[in-house]
PDB file of C-alpha atoms and ligand atoms in Angstrom:
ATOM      1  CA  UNK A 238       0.000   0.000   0.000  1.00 77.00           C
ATOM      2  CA  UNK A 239       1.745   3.347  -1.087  1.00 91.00           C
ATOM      3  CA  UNK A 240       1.609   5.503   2.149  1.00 95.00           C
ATOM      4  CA  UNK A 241       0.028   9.040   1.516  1.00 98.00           C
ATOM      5  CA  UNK A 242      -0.460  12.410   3.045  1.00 98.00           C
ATOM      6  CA  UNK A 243      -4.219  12.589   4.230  1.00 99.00           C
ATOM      7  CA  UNK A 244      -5.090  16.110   5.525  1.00 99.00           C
ATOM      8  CA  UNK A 245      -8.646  15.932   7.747  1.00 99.00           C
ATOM      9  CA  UNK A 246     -10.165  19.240   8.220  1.00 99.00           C
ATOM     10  CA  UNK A 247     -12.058  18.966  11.602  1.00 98.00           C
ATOM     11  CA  UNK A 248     -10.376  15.705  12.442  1.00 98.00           C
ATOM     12  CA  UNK A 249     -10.248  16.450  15.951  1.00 98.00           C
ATOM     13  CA  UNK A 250     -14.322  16.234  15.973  1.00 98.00           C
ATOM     14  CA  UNK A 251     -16.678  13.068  16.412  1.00 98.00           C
ATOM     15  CA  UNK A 252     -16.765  12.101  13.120  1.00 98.00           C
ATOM     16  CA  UNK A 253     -13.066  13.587  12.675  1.00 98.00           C
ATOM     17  CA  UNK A 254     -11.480  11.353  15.343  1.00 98.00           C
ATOM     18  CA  UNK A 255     -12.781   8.131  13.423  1.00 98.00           C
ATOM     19  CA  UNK A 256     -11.510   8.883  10.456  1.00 98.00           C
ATOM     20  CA  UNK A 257      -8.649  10.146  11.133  1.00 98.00           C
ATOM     21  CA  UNK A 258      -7.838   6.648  13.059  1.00 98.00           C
ATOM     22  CA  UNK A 259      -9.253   4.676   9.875  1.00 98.00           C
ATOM     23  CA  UNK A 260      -6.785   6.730   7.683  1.00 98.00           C
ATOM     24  CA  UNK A 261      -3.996   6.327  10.254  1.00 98.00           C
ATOM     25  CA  UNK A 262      -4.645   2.647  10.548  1.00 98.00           C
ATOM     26  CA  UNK A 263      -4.303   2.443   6.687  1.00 98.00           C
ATOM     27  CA  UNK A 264      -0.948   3.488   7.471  1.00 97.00           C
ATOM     28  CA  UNK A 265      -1.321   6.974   5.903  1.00 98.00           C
ATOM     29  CA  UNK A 266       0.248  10.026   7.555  1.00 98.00           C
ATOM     30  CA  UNK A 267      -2.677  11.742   9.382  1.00 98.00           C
ATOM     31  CA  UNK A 268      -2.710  15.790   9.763  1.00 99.00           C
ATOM     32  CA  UNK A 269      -5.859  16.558  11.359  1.00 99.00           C
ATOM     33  CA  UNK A 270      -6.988  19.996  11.022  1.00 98.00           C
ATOM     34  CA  UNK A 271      -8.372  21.713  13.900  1.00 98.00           C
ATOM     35  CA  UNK A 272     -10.033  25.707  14.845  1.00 98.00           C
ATOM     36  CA  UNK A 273      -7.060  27.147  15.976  1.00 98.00           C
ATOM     37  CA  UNK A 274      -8.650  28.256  19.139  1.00 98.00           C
ATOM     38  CA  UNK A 275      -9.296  24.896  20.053  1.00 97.00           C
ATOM     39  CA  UNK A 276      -5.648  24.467  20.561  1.00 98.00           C
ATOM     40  CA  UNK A 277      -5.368  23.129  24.072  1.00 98.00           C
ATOM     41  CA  UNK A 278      -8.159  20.671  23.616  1.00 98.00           C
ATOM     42  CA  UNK A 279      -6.714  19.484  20.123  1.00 98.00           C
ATOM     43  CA  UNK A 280      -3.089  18.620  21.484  1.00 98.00           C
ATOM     44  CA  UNK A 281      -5.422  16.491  24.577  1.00 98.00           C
ATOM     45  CA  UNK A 282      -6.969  14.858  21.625  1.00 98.00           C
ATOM     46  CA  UNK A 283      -3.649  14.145  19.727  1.00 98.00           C
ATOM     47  CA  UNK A 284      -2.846  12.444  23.356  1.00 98.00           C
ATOM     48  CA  UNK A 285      -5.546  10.525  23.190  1.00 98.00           C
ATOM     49  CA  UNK A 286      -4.701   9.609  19.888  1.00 98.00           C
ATOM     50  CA  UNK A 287      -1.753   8.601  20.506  1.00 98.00           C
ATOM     51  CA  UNK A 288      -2.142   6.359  23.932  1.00 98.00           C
ATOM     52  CA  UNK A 289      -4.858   4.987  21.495  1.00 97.00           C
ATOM     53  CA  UNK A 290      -1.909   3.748  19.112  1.00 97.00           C
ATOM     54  CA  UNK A 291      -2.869   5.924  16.439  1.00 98.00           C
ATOM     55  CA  UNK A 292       0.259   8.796  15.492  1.00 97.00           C
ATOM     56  CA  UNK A 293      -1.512  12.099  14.454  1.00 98.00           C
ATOM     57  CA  UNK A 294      -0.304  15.428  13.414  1.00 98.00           C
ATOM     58  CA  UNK A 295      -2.290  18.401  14.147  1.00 98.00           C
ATOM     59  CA  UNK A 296      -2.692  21.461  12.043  1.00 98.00           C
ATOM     60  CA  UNK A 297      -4.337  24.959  12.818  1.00 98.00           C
ATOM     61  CA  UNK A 298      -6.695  25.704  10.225  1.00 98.00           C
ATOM     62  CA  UNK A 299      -9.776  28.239  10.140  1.00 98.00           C
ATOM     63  CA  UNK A 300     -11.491  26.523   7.192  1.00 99.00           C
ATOM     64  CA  UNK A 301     -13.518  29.748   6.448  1.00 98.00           C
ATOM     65  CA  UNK A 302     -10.618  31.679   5.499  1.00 98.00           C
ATOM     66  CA  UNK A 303      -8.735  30.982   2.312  1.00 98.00           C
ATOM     67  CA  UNK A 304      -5.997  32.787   3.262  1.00 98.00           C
ATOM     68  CA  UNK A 305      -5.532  30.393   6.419  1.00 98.00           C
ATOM     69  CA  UNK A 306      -6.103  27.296   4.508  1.00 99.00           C
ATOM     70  CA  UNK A 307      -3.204  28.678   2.244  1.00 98.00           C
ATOM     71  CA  UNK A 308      -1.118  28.656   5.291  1.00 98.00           C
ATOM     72  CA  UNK A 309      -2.237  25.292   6.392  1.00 98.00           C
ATOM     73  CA  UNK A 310      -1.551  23.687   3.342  1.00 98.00           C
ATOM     74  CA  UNK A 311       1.795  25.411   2.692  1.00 98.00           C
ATOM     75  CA  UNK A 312       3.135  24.344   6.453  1.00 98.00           C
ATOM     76  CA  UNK A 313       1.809  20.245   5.639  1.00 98.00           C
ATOM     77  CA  UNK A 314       2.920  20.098   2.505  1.00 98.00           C
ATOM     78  CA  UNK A 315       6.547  21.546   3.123  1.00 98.00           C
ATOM     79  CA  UNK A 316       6.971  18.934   6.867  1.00 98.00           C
ATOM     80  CA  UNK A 317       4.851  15.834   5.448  1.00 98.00           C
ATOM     81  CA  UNK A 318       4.747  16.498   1.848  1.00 98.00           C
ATOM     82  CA  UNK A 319       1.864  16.983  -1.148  1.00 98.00           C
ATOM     83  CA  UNK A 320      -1.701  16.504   0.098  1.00 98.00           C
ATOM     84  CA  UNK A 321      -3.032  13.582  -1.404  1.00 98.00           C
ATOM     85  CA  UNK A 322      -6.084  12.859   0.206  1.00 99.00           C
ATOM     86  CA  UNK A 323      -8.518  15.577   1.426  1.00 99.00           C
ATOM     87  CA  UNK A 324     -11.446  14.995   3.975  1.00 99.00           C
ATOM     88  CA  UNK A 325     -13.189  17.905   4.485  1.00 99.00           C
ATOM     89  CA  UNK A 326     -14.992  17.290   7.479  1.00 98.00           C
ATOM     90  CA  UNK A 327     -14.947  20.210   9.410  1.00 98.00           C
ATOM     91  CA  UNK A 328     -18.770  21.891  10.102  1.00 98.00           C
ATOM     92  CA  UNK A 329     -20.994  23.542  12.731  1.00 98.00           C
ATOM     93  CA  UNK A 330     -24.537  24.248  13.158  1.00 98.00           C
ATOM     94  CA  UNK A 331     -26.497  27.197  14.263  1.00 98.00           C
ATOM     95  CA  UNK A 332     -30.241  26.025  14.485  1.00 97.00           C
ATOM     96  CA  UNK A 333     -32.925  27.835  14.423  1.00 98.00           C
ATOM     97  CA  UNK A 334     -36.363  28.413  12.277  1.00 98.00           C
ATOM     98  CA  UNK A 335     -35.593  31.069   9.340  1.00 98.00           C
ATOM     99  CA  UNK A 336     -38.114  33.139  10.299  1.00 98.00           C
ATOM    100  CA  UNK A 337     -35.868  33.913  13.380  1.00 98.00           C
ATOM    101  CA  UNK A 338     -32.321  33.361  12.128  1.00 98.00           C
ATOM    102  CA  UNK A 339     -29.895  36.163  12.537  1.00 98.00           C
ATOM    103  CA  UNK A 340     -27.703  36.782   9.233  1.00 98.00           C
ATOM    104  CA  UNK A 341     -24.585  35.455  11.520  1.00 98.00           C
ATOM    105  CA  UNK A 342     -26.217  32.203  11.775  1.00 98.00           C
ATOM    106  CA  UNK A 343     -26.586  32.160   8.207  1.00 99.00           C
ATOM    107  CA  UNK A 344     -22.885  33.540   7.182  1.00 98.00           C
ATOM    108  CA  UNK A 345     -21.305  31.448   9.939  1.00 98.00           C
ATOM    109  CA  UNK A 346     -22.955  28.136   8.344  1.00 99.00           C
ATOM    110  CA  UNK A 347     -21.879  28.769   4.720  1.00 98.00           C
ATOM    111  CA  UNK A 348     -18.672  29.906   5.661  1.00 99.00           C
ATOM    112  CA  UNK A 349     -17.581  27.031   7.490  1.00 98.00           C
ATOM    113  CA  UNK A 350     -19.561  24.376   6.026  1.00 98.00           C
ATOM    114  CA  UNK A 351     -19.145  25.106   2.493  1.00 99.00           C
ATOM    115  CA  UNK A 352     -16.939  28.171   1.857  1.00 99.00           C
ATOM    116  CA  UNK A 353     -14.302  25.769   3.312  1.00 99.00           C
ATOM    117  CA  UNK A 354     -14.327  22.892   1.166  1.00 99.00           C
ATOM    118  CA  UNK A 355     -13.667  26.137  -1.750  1.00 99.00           C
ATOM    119  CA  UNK A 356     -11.428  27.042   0.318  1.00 99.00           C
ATOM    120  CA  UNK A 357      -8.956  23.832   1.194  1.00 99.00           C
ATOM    121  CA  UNK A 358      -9.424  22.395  -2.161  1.00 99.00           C
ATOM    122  CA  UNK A 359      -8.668  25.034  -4.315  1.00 99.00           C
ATOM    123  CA  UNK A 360      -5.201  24.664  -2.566  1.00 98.00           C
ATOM    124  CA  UNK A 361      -4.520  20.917  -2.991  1.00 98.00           C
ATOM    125  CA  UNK A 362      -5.754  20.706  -6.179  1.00 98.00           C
ATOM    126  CA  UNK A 363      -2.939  21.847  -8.597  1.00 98.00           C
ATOM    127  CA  UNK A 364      -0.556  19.274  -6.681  1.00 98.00           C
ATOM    128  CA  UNK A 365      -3.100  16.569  -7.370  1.00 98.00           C
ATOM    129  CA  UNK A 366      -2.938  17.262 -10.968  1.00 98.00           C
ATOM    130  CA  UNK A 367       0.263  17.376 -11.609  1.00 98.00           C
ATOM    131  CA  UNK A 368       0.866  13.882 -10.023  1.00 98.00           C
ATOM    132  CA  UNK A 369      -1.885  12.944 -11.829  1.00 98.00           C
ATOM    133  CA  UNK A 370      -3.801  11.166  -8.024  1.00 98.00           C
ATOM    134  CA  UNK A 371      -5.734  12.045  -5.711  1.00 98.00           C
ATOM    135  CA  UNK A 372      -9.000  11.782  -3.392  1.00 98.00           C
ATOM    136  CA  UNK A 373     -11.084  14.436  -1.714  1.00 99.00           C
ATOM    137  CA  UNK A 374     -13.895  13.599   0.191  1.00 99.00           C
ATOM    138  CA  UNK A 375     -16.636  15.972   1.447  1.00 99.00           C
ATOM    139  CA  UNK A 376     -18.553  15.195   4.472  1.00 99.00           C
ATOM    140  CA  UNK A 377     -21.580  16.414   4.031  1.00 99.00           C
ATOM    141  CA  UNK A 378     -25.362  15.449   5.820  1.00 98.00           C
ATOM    142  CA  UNK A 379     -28.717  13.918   5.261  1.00 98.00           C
ATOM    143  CA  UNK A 380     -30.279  16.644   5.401  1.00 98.00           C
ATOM    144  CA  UNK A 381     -28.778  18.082   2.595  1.00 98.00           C
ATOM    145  CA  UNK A 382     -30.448  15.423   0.831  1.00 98.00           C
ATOM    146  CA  UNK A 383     -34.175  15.959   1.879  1.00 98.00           C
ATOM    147  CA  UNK A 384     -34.053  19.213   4.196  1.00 98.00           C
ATOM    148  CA  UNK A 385     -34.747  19.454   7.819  1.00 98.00           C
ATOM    149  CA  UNK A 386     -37.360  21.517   9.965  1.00 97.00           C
ATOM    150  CA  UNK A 387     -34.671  24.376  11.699  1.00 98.00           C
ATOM    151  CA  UNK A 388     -31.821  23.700   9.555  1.00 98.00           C
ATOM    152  CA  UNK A 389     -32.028  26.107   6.444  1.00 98.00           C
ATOM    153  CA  UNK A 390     -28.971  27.230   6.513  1.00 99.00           C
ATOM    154  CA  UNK A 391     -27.085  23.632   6.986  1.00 98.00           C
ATOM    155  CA  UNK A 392     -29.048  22.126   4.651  1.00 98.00           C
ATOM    156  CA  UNK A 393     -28.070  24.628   2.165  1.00 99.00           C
ATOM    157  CA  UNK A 394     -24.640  24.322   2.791  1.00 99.00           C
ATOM    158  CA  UNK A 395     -24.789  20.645   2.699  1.00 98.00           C
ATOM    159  CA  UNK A 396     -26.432  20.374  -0.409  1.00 98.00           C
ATOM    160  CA  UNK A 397     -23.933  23.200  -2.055  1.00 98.00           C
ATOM    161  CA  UNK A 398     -21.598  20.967  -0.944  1.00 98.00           C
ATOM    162  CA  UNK A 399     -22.419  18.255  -3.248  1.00 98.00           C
ATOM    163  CA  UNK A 400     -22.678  20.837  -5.770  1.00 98.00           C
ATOM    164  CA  UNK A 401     -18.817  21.410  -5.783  1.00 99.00           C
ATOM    165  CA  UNK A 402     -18.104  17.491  -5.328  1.00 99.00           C
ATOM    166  CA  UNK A 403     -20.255  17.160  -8.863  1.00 98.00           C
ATOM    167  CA  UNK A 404     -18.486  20.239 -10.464  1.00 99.00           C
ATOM    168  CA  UNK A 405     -14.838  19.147  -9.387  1.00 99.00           C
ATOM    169  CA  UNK A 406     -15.197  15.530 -10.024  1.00 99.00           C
ATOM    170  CA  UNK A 407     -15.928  15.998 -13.934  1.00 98.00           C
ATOM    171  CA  UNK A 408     -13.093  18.505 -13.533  1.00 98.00           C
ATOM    172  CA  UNK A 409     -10.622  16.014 -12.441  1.00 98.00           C
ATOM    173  CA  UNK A 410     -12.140  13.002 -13.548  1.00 98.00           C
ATOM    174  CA  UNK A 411      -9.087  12.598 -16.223  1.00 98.00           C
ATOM    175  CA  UNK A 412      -6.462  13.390 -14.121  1.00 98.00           C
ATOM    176  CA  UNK A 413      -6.547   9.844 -11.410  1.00 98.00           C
ATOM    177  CA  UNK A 414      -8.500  12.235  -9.043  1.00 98.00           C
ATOM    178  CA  UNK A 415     -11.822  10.766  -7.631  1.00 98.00           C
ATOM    179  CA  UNK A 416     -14.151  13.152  -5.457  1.00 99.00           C
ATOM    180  CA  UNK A 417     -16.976  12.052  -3.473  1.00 99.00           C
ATOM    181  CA  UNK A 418     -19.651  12.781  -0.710  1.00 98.00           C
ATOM    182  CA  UNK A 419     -20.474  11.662   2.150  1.00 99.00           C
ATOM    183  CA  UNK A 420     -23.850  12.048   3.499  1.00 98.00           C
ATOM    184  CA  UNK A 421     -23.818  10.465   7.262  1.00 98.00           C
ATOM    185  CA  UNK A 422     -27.450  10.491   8.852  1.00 98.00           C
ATOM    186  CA  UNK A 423     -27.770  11.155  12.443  1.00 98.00           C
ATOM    187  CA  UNK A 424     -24.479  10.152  14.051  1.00 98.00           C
ATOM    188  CA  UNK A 425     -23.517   9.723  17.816  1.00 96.00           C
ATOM    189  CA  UNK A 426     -21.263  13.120  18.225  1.00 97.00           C
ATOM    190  CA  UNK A 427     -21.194  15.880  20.556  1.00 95.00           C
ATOM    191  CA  UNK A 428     -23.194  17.946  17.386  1.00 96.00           C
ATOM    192  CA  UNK A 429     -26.079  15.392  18.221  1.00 96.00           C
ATOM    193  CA  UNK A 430     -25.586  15.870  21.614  1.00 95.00           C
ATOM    194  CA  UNK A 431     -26.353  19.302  21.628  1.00 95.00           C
ATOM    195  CA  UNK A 432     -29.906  18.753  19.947  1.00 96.00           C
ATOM    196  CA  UNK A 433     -32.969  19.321  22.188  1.00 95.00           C
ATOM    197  CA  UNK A 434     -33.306  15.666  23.722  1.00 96.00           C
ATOM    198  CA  UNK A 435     -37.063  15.137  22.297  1.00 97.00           C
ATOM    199  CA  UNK A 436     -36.814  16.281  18.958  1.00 95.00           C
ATOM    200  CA  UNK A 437     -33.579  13.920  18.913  1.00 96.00           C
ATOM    201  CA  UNK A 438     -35.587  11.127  19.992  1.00 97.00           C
ATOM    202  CA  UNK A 439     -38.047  11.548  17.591  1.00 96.00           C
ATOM    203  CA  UNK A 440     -35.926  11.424  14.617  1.00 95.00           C
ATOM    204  CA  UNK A 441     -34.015   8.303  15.946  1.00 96.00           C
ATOM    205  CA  UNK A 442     -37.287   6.991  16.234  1.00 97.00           C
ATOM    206  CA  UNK A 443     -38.294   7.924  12.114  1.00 97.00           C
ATOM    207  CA  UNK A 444     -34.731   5.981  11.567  1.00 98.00           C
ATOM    208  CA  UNK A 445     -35.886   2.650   9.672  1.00 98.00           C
ATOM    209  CA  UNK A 446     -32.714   1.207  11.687  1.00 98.00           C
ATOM    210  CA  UNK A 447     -34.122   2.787  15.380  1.00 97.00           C
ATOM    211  CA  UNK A 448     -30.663   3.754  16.431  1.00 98.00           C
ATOM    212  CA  UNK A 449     -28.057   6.582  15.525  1.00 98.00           C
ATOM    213  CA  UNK A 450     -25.423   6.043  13.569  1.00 98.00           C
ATOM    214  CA  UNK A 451     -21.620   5.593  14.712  1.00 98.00           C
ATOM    215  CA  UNK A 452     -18.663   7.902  13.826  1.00 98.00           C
ATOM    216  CA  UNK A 453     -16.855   4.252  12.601  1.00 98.00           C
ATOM    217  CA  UNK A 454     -19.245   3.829  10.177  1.00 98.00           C
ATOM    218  CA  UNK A 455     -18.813   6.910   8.529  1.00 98.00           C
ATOM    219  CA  UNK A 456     -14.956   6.101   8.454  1.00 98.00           C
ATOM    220  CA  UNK A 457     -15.570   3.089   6.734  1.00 98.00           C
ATOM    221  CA  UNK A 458     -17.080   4.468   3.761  1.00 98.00           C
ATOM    222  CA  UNK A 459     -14.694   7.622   4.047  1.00 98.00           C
ATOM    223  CA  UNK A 460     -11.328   5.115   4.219  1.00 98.00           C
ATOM    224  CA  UNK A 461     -12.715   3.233   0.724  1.00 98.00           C
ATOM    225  CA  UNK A 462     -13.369   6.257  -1.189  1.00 98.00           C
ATOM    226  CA  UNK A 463      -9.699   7.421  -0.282  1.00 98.00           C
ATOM    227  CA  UNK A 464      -8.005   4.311  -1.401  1.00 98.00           C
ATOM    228  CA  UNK A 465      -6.322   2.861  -4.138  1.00 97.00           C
ATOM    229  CA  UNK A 466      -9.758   0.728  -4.635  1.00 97.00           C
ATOM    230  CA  UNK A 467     -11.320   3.498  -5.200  1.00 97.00           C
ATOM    231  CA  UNK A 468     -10.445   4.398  -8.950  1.00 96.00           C
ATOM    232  CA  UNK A 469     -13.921   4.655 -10.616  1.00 98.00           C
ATOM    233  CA  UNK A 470     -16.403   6.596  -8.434  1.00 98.00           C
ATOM    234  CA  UNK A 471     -16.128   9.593  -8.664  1.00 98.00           C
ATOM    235  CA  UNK A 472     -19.423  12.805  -8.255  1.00 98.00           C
ATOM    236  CA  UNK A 473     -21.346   9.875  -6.262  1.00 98.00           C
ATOM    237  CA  UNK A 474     -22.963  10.816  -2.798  1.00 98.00           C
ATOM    238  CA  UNK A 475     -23.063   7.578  -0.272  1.00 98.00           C
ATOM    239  CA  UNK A 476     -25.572   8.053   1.871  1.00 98.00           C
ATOM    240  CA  UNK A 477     -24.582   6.165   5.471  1.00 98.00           C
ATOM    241  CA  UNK A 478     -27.876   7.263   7.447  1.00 98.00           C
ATOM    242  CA  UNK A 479     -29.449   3.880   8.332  1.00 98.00           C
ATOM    243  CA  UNK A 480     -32.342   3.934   6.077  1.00 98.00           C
ATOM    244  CA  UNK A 481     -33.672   7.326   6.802  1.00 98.00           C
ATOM    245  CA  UNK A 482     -33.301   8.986   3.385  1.00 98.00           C
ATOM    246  CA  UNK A 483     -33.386   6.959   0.137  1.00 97.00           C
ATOM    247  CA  UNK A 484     -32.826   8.331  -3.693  1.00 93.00           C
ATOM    248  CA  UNK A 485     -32.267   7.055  -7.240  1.00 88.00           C
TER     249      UNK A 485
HETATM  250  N1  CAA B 193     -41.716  19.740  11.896  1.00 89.22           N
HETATM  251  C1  CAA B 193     -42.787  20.551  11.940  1.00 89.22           C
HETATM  252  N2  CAA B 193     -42.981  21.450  12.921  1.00 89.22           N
HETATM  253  C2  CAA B 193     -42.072  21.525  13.900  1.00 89.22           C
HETATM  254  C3  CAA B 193     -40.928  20.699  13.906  1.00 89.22           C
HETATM  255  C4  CAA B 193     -40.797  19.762  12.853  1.00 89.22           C
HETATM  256  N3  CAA B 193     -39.738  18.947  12.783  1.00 89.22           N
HETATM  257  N4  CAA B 193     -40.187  21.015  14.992  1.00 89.22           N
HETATM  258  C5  CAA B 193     -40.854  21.998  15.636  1.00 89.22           C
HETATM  259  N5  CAA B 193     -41.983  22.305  14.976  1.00 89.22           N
HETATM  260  C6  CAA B 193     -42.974  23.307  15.334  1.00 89.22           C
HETATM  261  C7  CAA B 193     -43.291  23.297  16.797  1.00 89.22           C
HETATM  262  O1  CAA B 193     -44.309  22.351  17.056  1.00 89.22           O
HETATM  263  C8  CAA B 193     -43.753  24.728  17.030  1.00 89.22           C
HETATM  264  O2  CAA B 193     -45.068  24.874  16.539  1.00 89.22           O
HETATM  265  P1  CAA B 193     -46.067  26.020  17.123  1.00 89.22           P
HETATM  266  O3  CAA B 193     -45.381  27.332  16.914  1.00 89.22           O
HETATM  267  O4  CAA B 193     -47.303  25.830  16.323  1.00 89.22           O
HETATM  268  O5  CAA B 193     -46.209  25.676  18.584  1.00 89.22           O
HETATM  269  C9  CAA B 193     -42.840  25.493  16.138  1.00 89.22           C
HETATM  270  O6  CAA B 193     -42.419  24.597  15.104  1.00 89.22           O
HETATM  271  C10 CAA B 193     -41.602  25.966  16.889  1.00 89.22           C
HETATM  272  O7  CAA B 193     -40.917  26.873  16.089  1.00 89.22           O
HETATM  273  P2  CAA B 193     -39.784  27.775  16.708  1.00 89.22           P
HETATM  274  O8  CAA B 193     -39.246  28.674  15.657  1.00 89.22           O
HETATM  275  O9  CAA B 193     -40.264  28.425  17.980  1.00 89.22           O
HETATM  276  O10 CAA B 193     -38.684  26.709  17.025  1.00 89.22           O
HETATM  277  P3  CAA B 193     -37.995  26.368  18.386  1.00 89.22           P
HETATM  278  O11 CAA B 193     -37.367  27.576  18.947  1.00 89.22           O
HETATM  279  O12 CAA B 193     -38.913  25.562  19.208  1.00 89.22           O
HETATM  280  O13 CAA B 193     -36.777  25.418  17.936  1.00 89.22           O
HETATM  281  C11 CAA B 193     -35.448  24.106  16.469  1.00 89.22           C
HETATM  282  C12 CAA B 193     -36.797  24.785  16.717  1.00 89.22           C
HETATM  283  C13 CAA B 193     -34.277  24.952  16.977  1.00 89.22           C
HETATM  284  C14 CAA B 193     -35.287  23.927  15.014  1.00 89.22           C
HETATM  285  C15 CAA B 193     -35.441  22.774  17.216  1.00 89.22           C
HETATM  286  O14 CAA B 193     -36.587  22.049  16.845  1.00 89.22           O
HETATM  287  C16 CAA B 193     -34.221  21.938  16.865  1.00 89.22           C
HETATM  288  O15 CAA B 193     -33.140  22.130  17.408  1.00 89.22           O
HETATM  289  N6  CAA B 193     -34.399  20.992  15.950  1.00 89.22           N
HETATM  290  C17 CAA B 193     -33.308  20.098  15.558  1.00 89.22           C
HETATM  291  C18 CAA B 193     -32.871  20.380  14.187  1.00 89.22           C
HETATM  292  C19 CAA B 193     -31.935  19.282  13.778  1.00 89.22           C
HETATM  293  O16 CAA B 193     -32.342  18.205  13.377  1.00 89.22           O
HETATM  294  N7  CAA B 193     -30.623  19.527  13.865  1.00 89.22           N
HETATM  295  C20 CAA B 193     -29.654  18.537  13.529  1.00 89.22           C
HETATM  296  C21 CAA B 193     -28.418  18.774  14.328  1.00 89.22           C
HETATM  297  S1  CAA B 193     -27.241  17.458  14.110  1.00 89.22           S
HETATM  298  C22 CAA B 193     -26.702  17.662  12.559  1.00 89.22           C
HETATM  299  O17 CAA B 193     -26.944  18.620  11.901  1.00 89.22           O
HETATM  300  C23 CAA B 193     -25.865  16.537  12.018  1.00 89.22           C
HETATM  301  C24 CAA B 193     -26.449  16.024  10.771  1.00 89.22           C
HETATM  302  O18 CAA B 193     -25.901  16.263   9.708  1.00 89.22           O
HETATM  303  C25 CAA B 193     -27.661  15.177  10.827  1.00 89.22           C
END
């Protein structure tokens, strides 16, 4: 297996942290991307991480700046070398019904959910095509797929999300780059967490599988789409939701 540089943009979150080990356990070298001012709780996770067995690298990145992904990028690239695989993974949510949401709820959504994947690709890319390989992977939701009551703004996001992975992928198609979504469904992660406990319950209950997803099962489908295997899809969106949303 030809050991590559895979570059996780909020690896240090609940889905993060799984794929980052799944990547890491491939035997690729890891740089998970975290907000800078999370520093002191990212370097406890790279602990973690590494009493776990798994040997991590950290990098600062604020994903809604392209200027600071340029930075990112540059500093990876010249200590671990190119970026060959890119997971963006890093999001937030601000819920709320639109008829109440502030405009910083809104700009704060698109800029870190989907701004960013602009914004960290557009800075691996080149590299990928002049070695003629590569895999990016956007991690984006369910409900970019079908909408959901309080969640205009992420489901935007998450659906302009697979906009760009559509867009890119016929860009690079030629070039031994595949680029794929992600869509998880409701996965057991502090983002869950912080839902209001009923409405949670009620959605685990519309689940046709009756329980959450876990972070491991994202990886899974994450760690394929990055590999080697992985040389013919390309522009597809895997949904890993447990039934809850089905499409053509
Ligand atoms: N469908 C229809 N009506 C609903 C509803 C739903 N799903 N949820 C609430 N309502 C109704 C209420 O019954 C209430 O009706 P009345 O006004 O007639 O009493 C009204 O909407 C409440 O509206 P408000 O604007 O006052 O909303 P609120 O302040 O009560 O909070 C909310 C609404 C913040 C959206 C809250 O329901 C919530 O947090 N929902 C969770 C949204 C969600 O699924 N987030 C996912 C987070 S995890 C994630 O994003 C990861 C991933 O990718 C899956």
């Amino acid at each position: 297996m030809t050991k590559r540089v895979a570059f996780v943009t909020g690896g240090n979150g609940g889905i993060g942290s799984a794929i980052c080990r799944e990547l890491a356990s491939r035997g690729h070298q890891v740089v998970a991307g975290y907000f800078p001012p999370e520093k002191e709780s990212a370097e406890a996770w790279q602990k973690q991480m590494h009493d776990q067995g798994f040997s991590i690298a950290l990098a600062a990145v604020d994903v809604s700046s392209f200027t600071d992904c340029e930075r990112a990028v540059g500093e990876v690239t010249e200590e671990f070398g190119s970026v060959d695989i890119l997971v963006n993974c890093a999001g937030i949510t601000r819920d709320g019904t639109l008829k109440k949401m502030p405009e910083e709820n809104w700009s704060a959504v698109m800029a870190t959910n989907l701004d960013s994947a602009f914004n960290m690709t557009r800075h691996v890319i080149n590299g990928m095509l002049d070695r003629g390989w590569g895999r990016i992977v956007n991690i984006a939701s369910v409900n970019g797929q079908r909408g959901q009551f309080g969640q205009a703004n992420y489901s935007a996001a998450k659906a302009g999300m697979h906009g760009f992975t559509m867009a890119v992928a016929l860009e690079t198609a030629a070039k031994g780059i595949t680029v794929n979504t992600v869509s998880p469904g409701y996965i057991a992660t502090a983002m869950t967490e912080a839902m209001p406990e009923n409405v949670l319950e009620s959605i685990v209950n519309s689940v046709p599988m009756r329980r959450m997803g876990k972070p491991e099962e994202i990886a899974d489908a994450v760690a394929w789409l990055s590999s080697e295997a992985n040389a013919y899809t390309t522009g597809a969106n895997i949904p890993v939701n447990g039934g809850l949303f089905t499409s053509h």
